[in-house]
């Protein structure tokens, strides 16, 4: 695996790769890699001739300074995992390389409701920072395919909008959420869960599964399903549920009927760790 820390050097290399007609697949990450990330590398390898992974903990998408400071950094083991997964290229820039002129975003896009609701409401500015760095990374790597996880459902919807609005040629491929055996969605933040919180954390995926299992029941309106699911989490005082919602899976607008394409989404904190998860219901 080749490791590039400088944008210009990576671009020079990718230019020759592209000239030879090779298909480039790109997987952006913030590191602390787990099997979820590696499933994206696998999907990228399947569809591309050359797989590029980036590791960059982007300061502009953290609305909470403490969350940024506590974000796990495990570069040496990340490199080992990427080598084992036979990733071709790792792009590992530092903050000065990505933001030589500071963090200001002069080309901020307006994603409207989709970026204001759910995560947007609870993490103000998060999606602006995320879109800023994803656009930069796409301009640097100019891949044919971009691989992202369903785990961050709202994020991949907004990246889809970014690609459309900027008329980029890249095709977004959204890959399924990889879970631990007990159902917990894999996340870099899971390493910060203590033993008790780790056990309790399965409440999230259970509540989502509850929604899926009960969707077809006639005597269960959507509102009842989501409030019972939310209560099943908040019944434990260790949890702070930020939201539990059933929404239209395409627009994220509040769901009105069971005939729409639906998704349940949750964000909750436990023991100072913020977890998110979601499940398509139909
Ligand atoms: P992150 O490093 O958390 O920014 O995530 C990088 C990419 O990996 C994003 O596209 C995430 O949606 C994806 N991802 C994170 N966790 C999982 C998971 N459990 N399963 C599949 N993809 C994931």
PDB file of C-alpha atoms in Angstrom, residues 20-126:
ATOM      1  CA  UNK A  20      -4.187   4.165 -18.005  1.00  0.00           C
ATOM      2  CA  UNK A  21      -7.985   3.824 -17.850  1.00  0.00           C
ATOM      3  CA  UNK A  22      -8.194   2.366 -14.352  1.00  0.00           C
ATOM      4  CA  UNK A  23     -11.357   2.738 -12.267  1.00  0.00           C
ATOM      5  CA  UNK A  24     -10.774   4.474  -8.924  1.00  0.00           C
ATOM      6  CA  UNK A  25     -12.855   3.719  -5.814  1.00  0.00           C
ATOM      7  CA  UNK A  26     -12.660   6.031  -2.808  1.00  0.00           C
ATOM      8  CA  UNK A  27     -13.462   5.377   0.864  1.00  0.00           C
ATOM      9  CA  UNK A  28     -13.223   8.454   3.129  1.00  0.00           C
ATOM     10  CA  UNK A  29     -12.861   7.736   6.874  1.00  0.00           C
ATOM     11  CA  UNK A  30     -11.779   9.313  10.115  1.00  0.00           C
ATOM     12  CA  UNK A  31      -9.717   6.265  11.085  1.00  0.00           C
ATOM     13  CA  UNK A  32     -10.000   4.028  14.166  1.00  0.00           C
ATOM     14  CA  UNK A  33     -10.936   1.464  11.554  1.00  0.00           C
ATOM     15  CA  UNK A  34     -13.285  -1.438  12.248  1.00  0.00           C
ATOM     16  CA  UNK A  35     -15.059  -4.083  10.176  1.00  0.00           C
ATOM     17  CA  UNK A  36     -17.624  -1.522   8.989  1.00  0.00           C
ATOM     18  CA  UNK A  37     -14.896   0.534   7.328  1.00  0.00           C
ATOM     19  CA  UNK A  38     -13.245  -2.603   5.978  1.00  0.00           C
ATOM     20  CA  UNK A  39     -16.524  -3.679   4.355  1.00  0.00           C
ATOM     21  CA  UNK A  40     -16.382  -0.425   2.376  1.00  0.00           C
ATOM     22  CA  UNK A  41     -12.814  -1.210   1.293  1.00  0.00           C
ATOM     23  CA  UNK A  42     -13.999  -4.647   0.190  1.00  0.00           C
ATOM     24  CA  UNK A  43     -16.891  -3.147  -1.795  1.00  0.00           C
ATOM     25  CA  UNK A  44     -14.489  -0.630  -3.358  1.00  0.00           C
ATOM     26  CA  UNK A  45     -12.036  -3.363  -4.347  1.00  0.00           C
ATOM     27  CA  UNK A  46     -14.877  -5.304  -5.931  1.00  0.00           C
ATOM     28  CA  UNK A  47     -15.894  -2.435  -8.226  1.00  0.00           C
ATOM     29  CA  UNK A  48     -12.609  -0.635  -8.854  1.00  0.00           C
ATOM     30  CA  UNK A  49      -9.093  -1.271 -10.118  1.00  0.00           C
ATOM     31  CA  UNK A  50      -7.548   1.009  -7.517  1.00  0.00           C
ATOM     32  CA  UNK A  51      -8.903   1.610  -4.012  1.00  0.00           C
ATOM     33  CA  UNK A  52      -8.043   4.829  -2.196  1.00  0.00           C
ATOM     34  CA  UNK A  53      -8.851   5.209   1.494  1.00  0.00           C
ATOM     35  CA  UNK A  54      -8.429   8.488   3.360  1.00  0.00           C
ATOM     36  CA  UNK A  55      -7.986   8.922   7.087  1.00  0.00           C
ATOM     37  CA  UNK A  56      -8.585  12.458   8.268  1.00  0.00           C
ATOM     38  CA  UNK A  57     -10.248  13.522  11.497  1.00  0.00           C
ATOM     39  CA  UNK A  58     -11.885  16.633  10.119  1.00  0.00           C
ATOM     40  CA  UNK A  59     -12.043  19.408  12.731  1.00  0.00           C
ATOM     41  CA  UNK A  60     -14.745  21.386  10.898  1.00  0.00           C
ATOM     42  CA  UNK A  61     -17.421  18.711  11.333  1.00  0.00           C
ATOM     43  CA  UNK A  62     -17.119  18.469  15.109  1.00  0.00           C
ATOM     44  CA  UNK A  63     -19.575  20.785  16.810  1.00  0.00           C
ATOM     45  CA  UNK A  64     -18.379  19.502  20.200  1.00  0.00           C
ATOM     46  CA  UNK A  65     -14.707  20.290  20.910  1.00  0.00           C
ATOM     47  CA  UNK A  66     -14.478  17.497  23.510  1.00  0.00           C
ATOM     48  CA  UNK A  67     -15.774  14.926  21.019  1.00  0.00           C
ATOM     49  CA  UNK A  68     -13.016  16.026  18.626  1.00  0.00           C
ATOM     50  CA  UNK A  69     -10.328  15.838  21.298  1.00  0.00           C
ATOM     51  CA  UNK A  70     -11.499  12.402  22.446  1.00  0.00           C
ATOM     52  CA  UNK A  71     -11.799  10.972  18.930  1.00  0.00           C
ATOM     53  CA  UNK A  72      -9.712   7.755  18.885  1.00  0.00           C
ATOM     54  CA  UNK A  73      -6.530   7.879  16.776  1.00  0.00           C
ATOM     55  CA  UNK A  74      -5.028   4.477  15.965  1.00  0.00           C
ATOM     56  CA  UNK A  75      -3.005   5.152  12.820  1.00  0.00           C
ATOM     57  CA  UNK A  76      -0.498   2.277  13.133  1.00  0.00           C
ATOM     58  CA  UNK A  77      -3.171  -0.411  13.511  1.00  0.00           C
ATOM     59  CA  UNK A  78      -5.324   1.288  10.838  1.00  0.00           C
ATOM     60  CA  UNK A  79      -2.413   0.931   8.405  1.00  0.00           C
ATOM     61  CA  UNK A  80      -2.053  -2.769   9.311  1.00  0.00           C
ATOM     62  CA  UNK A  81      -5.778  -3.333   8.706  1.00  0.00           C
ATOM     63  CA  UNK A  82      -5.703  -1.545   5.350  1.00  0.00           C
ATOM     64  CA  UNK A  83      -2.669  -3.558   4.241  1.00  0.00           C
ATOM     65  CA  UNK A  84      -4.462  -6.798   5.225  1.00  0.00           C
ATOM     66  CA  UNK A  85      -7.553  -5.644   3.298  1.00  0.00           C
ATOM     67  CA  UNK A  86      -5.230  -5.024   0.295  1.00  0.00           C
ATOM     68  CA  UNK A  87      -6.168  -1.367   0.026  1.00  0.00           C
ATOM     69  CA  UNK A  88      -3.982   0.241  -2.661  1.00  0.00           C
ATOM     70  CA  UNK A  89      -3.551   3.777  -1.404  1.00  0.00           C
ATOM     71  CA  UNK A  90      -3.927   5.560   1.919  1.00  0.00           C
ATOM     72  CA  UNK A  91      -4.281   9.328   1.882  1.00  0.00           C
ATOM     73  CA  UNK A  92      -3.231  10.618   5.301  1.00  0.00           C
ATOM     74  CA  UNK A  93      -3.095  14.401   5.255  1.00  0.00           C
ATOM     75  CA  UNK A  94      -2.716  16.662   8.298  1.00  0.00           C
ATOM     76  CA  UNK A  95      -4.909  19.656   9.076  1.00  0.00           C
ATOM     77  CA  UNK A  96      -2.484  22.190   7.521  1.00  0.00           C
ATOM     78  CA  UNK A  97      -2.438  20.204   4.282  1.00  0.00           C
ATOM     79  CA  UNK A  98      -6.246  20.118   4.055  1.00  0.00           C
ATOM     80  CA  UNK A  99      -6.903  23.655   5.318  1.00  0.00           C
ATOM     81  CA  UNK A 100      -3.828  25.757   4.417  1.00  0.00           C
ATOM     82  CA  UNK A 101      -5.920  28.924   4.425  1.00  0.00           C
ATOM     83  CA  UNK A 102      -7.937  28.162   7.566  1.00  0.00           C
ATOM     84  CA  UNK A 103     -11.342  26.606   8.083  1.00  0.00           C
ATOM     85  CA  UNK A 104     -13.530  29.244   6.451  1.00  0.00           C
ATOM     86  CA  UNK A 105     -15.938  27.778   3.901  1.00  0.00           C
ATOM     87  CA  UNK A 106     -16.662  30.278   1.142  1.00  0.00           C
ATOM     88  CA  UNK A 107     -18.531  27.780  -1.035  1.00  0.00           C
ATOM     89  CA  UNK A 108     -21.048  26.620   1.555  1.00  0.00           C
ATOM     90  CA  UNK A 109     -24.035  24.857  -0.002  1.00  0.00           C
ATOM     91  CA  UNK A 110     -27.572  24.987   1.337  1.00  0.00           C
ATOM     92  CA  UNK A 111     -28.953  21.477   1.813  1.00  0.00           C
ATOM     93  CA  UNK A 112     -32.177  22.793   3.350  1.00  0.00           C
ATOM     94  CA  UNK A 113     -34.351  20.643   5.602  1.00  0.00           C
ATOM     95  CA  UNK A 114     -32.299  17.501   5.023  1.00  0.00           C
ATOM     96  CA  UNK A 115     -29.310  19.030   6.830  1.00  0.00           C
ATOM     97  CA  UNK A 116     -31.329  20.872   9.471  1.00  0.00           C
ATOM     98  CA  UNK A 117     -33.264  17.965  10.926  1.00  0.00           C
ATOM     99  CA  UNK A 118     -32.155  15.032  13.158  1.00  0.00           C
ATOM    100  CA  UNK A 119     -28.311  15.138  13.263  1.00  0.00           C
ATOM    101  CA  UNK A 120     -28.411  18.674  11.852  1.00  0.00           C
ATOM    102  CA  UNK A 121     -30.588  19.812  14.734  1.00  0.00           C
ATOM    103  CA  UNK A 122     -28.470  18.144  17.409  1.00  0.00           C
ATOM    104  CA  UNK A 123     -25.058  18.838  15.863  1.00  0.00           C
ATOM    105  CA  UNK A 124     -25.288  22.363  14.417  1.00  0.00           C
ATOM    106  CA  UNK A 125     -22.762  22.945  11.636  1.00  0.00           C
ATOM    107  CA  UNK A 126     -21.822  19.252  11.446  1.00  0.00           C
TER     108      UNK A 126
END
